[in-house]
Amino acid sequence: MNFKIKKLQPHEINKFIALIRVLEDVFETENFHLPKKNYLQQLLAKEDFMVFVALQNDNVIGGLTAYTLQQYYSQKPLIYIYDLAVKRVFQRQGIGKKLISAINNYCKEIGVEEVFVQADEVDDYALDFYRSTGGLAEKVVHFTYPLNT
């Protein structure tokens, strides 16, 4: 399969929106309303936010979003992969692994201490995927505080 991985630049808003649509489909998001384009443009332009996409013939077939977290234990930042998805028809063809490799290589170059991602304990596919990319699992419990906003 012929595809390339690319870190999006702030002006590539249409590719970012295409990735959001992939995420919406793969995660079967119901009642999703895309934020306004100018908001997404501002988000894409932030230095602490990054998007990598997998492109086939300039069409987005997968990608990931990630946030930079500054720490107080170290001067080196952490990167949190927030979402990663590949269109179903392209899954299990190495695209997700290439996305992980691309963000890890980029983060090494810019001096990041660690990249991390969460996966639901019941999502065996995700757990197996992240293990297959060299990820080390940690036993944690994730708490949320819904604020009804």
PDB file of C-alpha atoms in Angstrom:
ATOM      1  CA  MET A   1       0.000   0.000   0.000  1.00  0.00           C
ATOM      2  CA  ASN A   2       1.323   3.403  -0.966  1.00  0.00           C
ATOM      3  CA  PHE A   3       0.815   6.168   1.606  1.00  0.00           C
ATOM      4  CA  LYS A   4       2.807   8.866   3.331  1.00  0.00           C
ATOM      5  CA  ILE A   5       2.773  10.332   6.838  1.00  0.00           C
ATOM      6  CA  LYS A   6       2.800  14.095   7.250  1.00  0.00           C
ATOM      7  CA  LYS A   7       2.749  16.484  10.196  1.00  0.00           C
ATOM      8  CA  LEU A   8       0.168  19.111   9.359  1.00  0.00           C
ATOM      9  CA  GLN A   9       1.076  22.776   9.190  1.00  0.00           C
ATOM     10  CA  PRO A  10      -1.310  25.504  10.424  1.00  0.00           C
ATOM     11  CA  HIS A  11      -2.620  26.288   6.926  1.00  0.00           C
ATOM     12  CA  GLU A  12      -3.708  22.680   6.261  1.00  0.00           C
ATOM     13  CA  ILE A  13      -7.101  23.056   7.895  1.00  0.00           C
ATOM     14  CA  ASN A  14      -8.958  20.987   5.295  1.00  0.00           C
ATOM     15  CA  LYS A  15      -6.767  17.949   5.984  1.00  0.00           C
ATOM     16  CA  PHE A  16      -7.355  18.443   9.724  1.00  0.00           C
ATOM     17  CA  ILE A  17     -11.117  18.514   9.148  1.00  0.00           C
ATOM     18  CA  ALA A  18     -10.816  15.387   6.984  1.00  0.00           C
ATOM     19  CA  LEU A  19      -9.026  13.651   9.876  1.00  0.00           C
ATOM     20  CA  ILE A  20     -11.754  14.720  12.291  1.00  0.00           C
ATOM     21  CA  ARG A  21     -14.286  13.088   9.958  1.00  0.00           C
ATOM     22  CA  VAL A  22     -12.193   9.876   9.983  1.00  0.00           C
ATOM     23  CA  LEU A  23     -12.118   9.950  13.802  1.00  0.00           C
ATOM     24  CA  GLU A  24     -15.876  10.571  13.893  1.00  0.00           C
ATOM     25  CA  ASP A  25     -16.526   7.562  11.660  1.00  0.00           C
ATOM     26  CA  VAL A  26     -14.063   5.121  13.238  1.00  0.00           C
ATOM     27  CA  PHE A  27     -15.106   5.992  16.806  1.00  0.00           C
ATOM     28  CA  GLU A  28     -18.791   5.955  15.759  1.00  0.00           C
ATOM     29  CA  THR A  29     -19.349   9.345  17.357  1.00  0.00           C
ATOM     30  CA  GLU A  30     -23.048  10.133  17.620  1.00  0.00           C
ATOM     31  CA  ASN A  31     -24.511  13.638  17.531  1.00  0.00           C
ATOM     32  CA  PHE A  32     -21.133  15.160  16.743  1.00  0.00           C
ATOM     33  CA  HIS A  33     -21.118  18.777  15.604  1.00  0.00           C
ATOM     34  CA  LEU A  34     -17.900  19.978  14.032  1.00  0.00           C
ATOM     35  CA  PRO A  35     -16.633  23.152  15.732  1.00  0.00           C
ATOM     36  CA  LYS A  36     -16.386  26.277  13.626  1.00  0.00           C
ATOM     37  CA  LYS A  37     -13.577  26.295  11.088  1.00  0.00           C
ATOM     38  CA  ASN A  38     -11.896  29.362  12.619  1.00  0.00           C
ATOM     39  CA  TYR A  39     -11.722  27.586  16.011  1.00  0.00           C
ATOM     40  CA  LEU A  40     -10.140  24.523  14.394  1.00  0.00           C
ATOM     41  CA  GLN A  41      -7.729  26.800  12.515  1.00  0.00           C
ATOM     42  CA  GLN A  42      -6.649  28.406  15.799  1.00  0.00           C
ATOM     43  CA  LEU A  43      -6.202  24.985  17.404  1.00  0.00           C
ATOM     44  CA  LEU A  44      -4.106  23.708  14.506  1.00  0.00           C
ATOM     45  CA  ALA A  45      -1.880  26.803  14.764  1.00  0.00           C
ATOM     46  CA  LYS A  46      -1.074  26.241  18.466  1.00  0.00           C
ATOM     47  CA  GLU A  47       2.461  25.145  19.198  1.00  0.00           C
ATOM     48  CA  ASP A  48       1.297  22.722  21.906  1.00  0.00           C
ATOM     49  CA  PHE A  49      -1.013  20.813  19.533  1.00  0.00           C
ATOM     50  CA  MET A  50       0.034  18.594  16.645  1.00  0.00           C
ATOM     51  CA  VAL A  51      -1.622  16.523  13.971  1.00  0.00           C
ATOM     52  CA  PHE A  52      -0.066  13.764  11.894  1.00  0.00           C
ATOM     53  CA  VAL A  53      -2.007  12.326   8.971  1.00  0.00           C
ATOM     54  CA  ALA A  54      -1.640   9.342   6.691  1.00  0.00           C
ATOM     55  CA  LEU A  55      -2.252  10.351   3.093  1.00  0.00           C
ATOM     56  CA  GLN A  56      -2.986   8.229   0.065  1.00  0.00           C
ATOM     57  CA  ASN A  57      -3.124  10.282  -3.131  1.00  0.00           C
ATOM     58  CA  ASP A  58      -3.446  13.397  -0.949  1.00  0.00           C
ATOM     59  CA  ASN A  59      -6.564  11.963   0.781  1.00  0.00           C
ATOM     60  CA  VAL A  60      -6.565  11.554   4.559  1.00  0.00           C
ATOM     61  CA  ILE A  61      -6.938   7.871   5.435  1.00  0.00           C
ATOM     62  CA  GLY A  62      -5.885   8.117   9.079  1.00  0.00           C
ATOM     63  CA  GLY A  63      -4.039  10.170  11.606  1.00  0.00           C
ATOM     64  CA  LEU A  64      -3.468  11.199  15.154  1.00  0.00           C
ATOM     65  CA  THR A  65      -3.760  14.277  17.331  1.00  0.00           C
ATOM     66  CA  ALA A  66      -1.476  15.046  20.260  1.00  0.00           C
ATOM     67  CA  TYR A  67      -0.883  17.666  22.920  1.00  0.00           C
ATOM     68  CA  THR A  68       2.341  18.900  24.480  1.00  0.00           C
ATOM     69  CA  LEU A  69       2.370  18.904  28.274  1.00  0.00           C
ATOM     70  CA  GLN A  70       4.969  20.969  30.070  1.00  0.00           C
ATOM     71  CA  GLN A  71       6.224  19.440  33.291  1.00  0.00           C
ATOM     72  CA  TYR A  72       7.710  20.643  36.522  1.00  0.00           C
ATOM     73  CA  TYR A  73       9.716  17.457  37.134  1.00  0.00           C
ATOM     74  CA  SER A  74      11.767  18.067  34.018  1.00  0.00           C
ATOM     75  CA  GLN A  75      12.358  20.758  31.439  1.00  0.00           C
ATOM     76  CA  LYS A  76      11.572  18.225  28.724  1.00  0.00           C
ATOM     77  CA  PRO A  77       7.904  18.110  27.730  1.00  0.00           C
ATOM     78  CA  LEU A  78       5.632  15.082  27.470  1.00  0.00           C
ATOM     79  CA  ILE A  79       3.402  14.382  24.479  1.00  0.00           C
ATOM     80  CA  TYR A  80      -0.076  12.939  24.971  1.00  0.00           C
ATOM     81  CA  ILE A  81      -1.607  11.216  21.953  1.00  0.00           C
ATOM     82  CA  TYR A  82      -5.266  12.113  22.254  1.00  0.00           C
ATOM     83  CA  ASP A  83      -6.750  10.261  19.268  1.00  0.00           C
ATOM     84  CA  LEU A  84      -5.468   7.858  16.643  1.00  0.00           C
ATOM     85  CA  ALA A  85      -7.575   6.242  13.937  1.00  0.00           C
ATOM     86  CA  VAL A  86      -7.319   4.764  10.475  1.00  0.00           C
ATOM     87  CA  LYS A  87     -10.259   4.338   8.106  1.00  0.00           C
ATOM     88  CA  ARG A  88     -11.616   0.819   8.509  1.00  0.00           C
ATOM     89  CA  VAL A  89     -10.831  -0.208   4.931  1.00  0.00           C
ATOM     90  CA  PHE A  90      -7.153   0.680   5.521  1.00  0.00           C
ATOM     91  CA  GLN A  91      -6.746  -0.852   8.999  1.00  0.00           C
ATOM     92  CA  ARG A  92      -4.213  -3.605   9.677  1.00  0.00           C
ATOM     93  CA  GLN A  93      -1.921  -2.431   6.895  1.00  0.00           C
ATOM     94  CA  GLY A  94       0.770  -0.784   9.013  1.00  0.00           C
ATOM     95  CA  ILE A  95      -0.589   2.756   8.851  1.00  0.00           C
ATOM     96  CA  GLY A  96      -1.163   3.112  12.600  1.00  0.00           C
ATOM     97  CA  LYS A  97       2.341   1.813  13.305  1.00  0.00           C
ATOM     98  CA  LYS A  98       3.809   4.334  10.870  1.00  0.00           C
ATOM     99  CA  LEU A  99       1.871   7.124  12.615  1.00  0.00           C
ATOM    100  CA  ILE A 100       3.278   6.077  16.004  1.00  0.00           C
ATOM    101  CA  SER A 101       6.757   5.853  14.529  1.00  0.00           C
ATOM    102  CA  ALA A 102       6.415   9.301  12.939  1.00  0.00           C
ATOM    103  CA  ILE A 103       5.350  11.057  16.140  1.00  0.00           C
ATOM    104  CA  ASN A 104       7.984   9.237  18.186  1.00  0.00           C
ATOM    105  CA  ASN A 105      10.743  10.187  15.736  1.00  0.00           C
ATOM    106  CA  TYR A 106       9.567  13.798  15.599  1.00  0.00           C
ATOM    107  CA  CYS A 107       9.430  13.979  19.395  1.00  0.00           C
ATOM    108  CA  LYS A 108      12.947  12.557  19.725  1.00  0.00           C
ATOM    109  CA  GLU A 109      14.190  15.284  17.389  1.00  0.00           C
ATOM    110  CA  ILE A 110      12.588  18.088  19.411  1.00  0.00           C
ATOM    111  CA  GLY A 111      13.732  16.760  22.801  1.00  0.00           C
ATOM    112  CA  VAL A 112      10.540  15.296  24.247  1.00  0.00           C
ATOM    113  CA  GLU A 113      10.994  13.064  27.300  1.00  0.00           C
ATOM    114  CA  GLU A 114       8.088  10.688  26.681  1.00  0.00           C
ATOM    115  CA  VAL A 115       5.081  10.090  24.445  1.00  0.00           C
ATOM    116  CA  PHE A 116       2.049   8.445  26.017  1.00  0.00           C
ATOM    117  CA  VAL A 117      -1.456   7.355  25.071  1.00  0.00           C
ATOM    118  CA  GLN A 118      -4.458   5.917  26.897  1.00  0.00           C
ATOM    119  CA  ALA A 119      -6.529   2.928  25.815  1.00  0.00           C
ATOM    120  CA  ASP A 120      -9.616   1.453  27.427  1.00  0.00           C
ATOM    121  CA  GLU A 121      -8.910  -1.777  29.269  1.00  0.00           C
ATOM    122  CA  VAL A 122     -11.727  -3.500  27.395  1.00  0.00           C
ATOM    123  CA  ASP A 123     -10.391  -2.475  23.971  1.00  0.00           C
ATOM    124  CA  ASP A 124      -8.234  -5.510  23.234  1.00  0.00           C
ATOM    125  CA  TYR A 125      -7.513  -4.342  19.680  1.00  0.00           C
ATOM    126  CA  ALA A 126      -6.100  -1.006  20.901  1.00  0.00           C
ATOM    127  CA  LEU A 127      -4.119  -2.678  23.696  1.00  0.00           C
ATOM    128  CA  ASP A 128      -2.600  -5.185  21.271  1.00  0.00           C
ATOM    129  CA  PHE A 129      -1.876  -2.412  18.767  1.00  0.00           C
ATOM    130  CA  TYR A 130      -0.013  -0.201  21.241  1.00  0.00           C
ATOM    131  CA  ARG A 131       1.946  -3.180  22.592  1.00  0.00           C
ATOM    132  CA  SER A 132       2.932  -4.093  19.016  1.00  0.00           C
ATOM    133  CA  THR A 133       4.373  -0.583  18.528  1.00  0.00           C
ATOM    134  CA  GLY A 134       6.648  -0.928  21.561  1.00  0.00           C
ATOM    135  CA  GLY A 135       4.371   0.802  24.028  1.00  0.00           C
ATOM    136  CA  LEU A 136       4.743  -0.178  27.667  1.00  0.00           C
ATOM    137  CA  ALA A 137       1.442  -0.654  29.492  1.00  0.00           C
ATOM    138  CA  GLU A 138       0.877   0.852  32.924  1.00  0.00           C
ATOM    139  CA  LYS A 139      -1.968  -0.060  35.244  1.00  0.00           C
ATOM    140  CA  VAL A 140      -3.861   3.187  35.937  1.00  0.00           C
ATOM    141  CA  VAL A 141      -7.407   4.251  36.593  1.00  0.00           C
ATOM    142  CA  HIS A 142      -8.671   7.253  34.670  1.00  0.00           C
ATOM    143  CA  PHE A 143     -11.107   9.578  36.462  1.00  0.00           C
ATOM    144  CA  THR A 144     -13.255  12.206  34.795  1.00  0.00           C
ATOM    145  CA  TYR A 145     -15.212  15.107  36.232  1.00  0.00           C
ATOM    146  CA  PRO A 146     -18.094  15.886  33.865  1.00  0.00           C
ATOM    147  CA  LEU A 147     -18.924  19.555  34.193  1.00  0.00           C
ATOM    148  CA  ASN A 148     -22.175  19.570  32.197  1.00  0.00           C
ATOM    149  CA  THR A 149     -20.993  22.291  29.857  1.00  0.00           C
TER     150      THR A 149
END
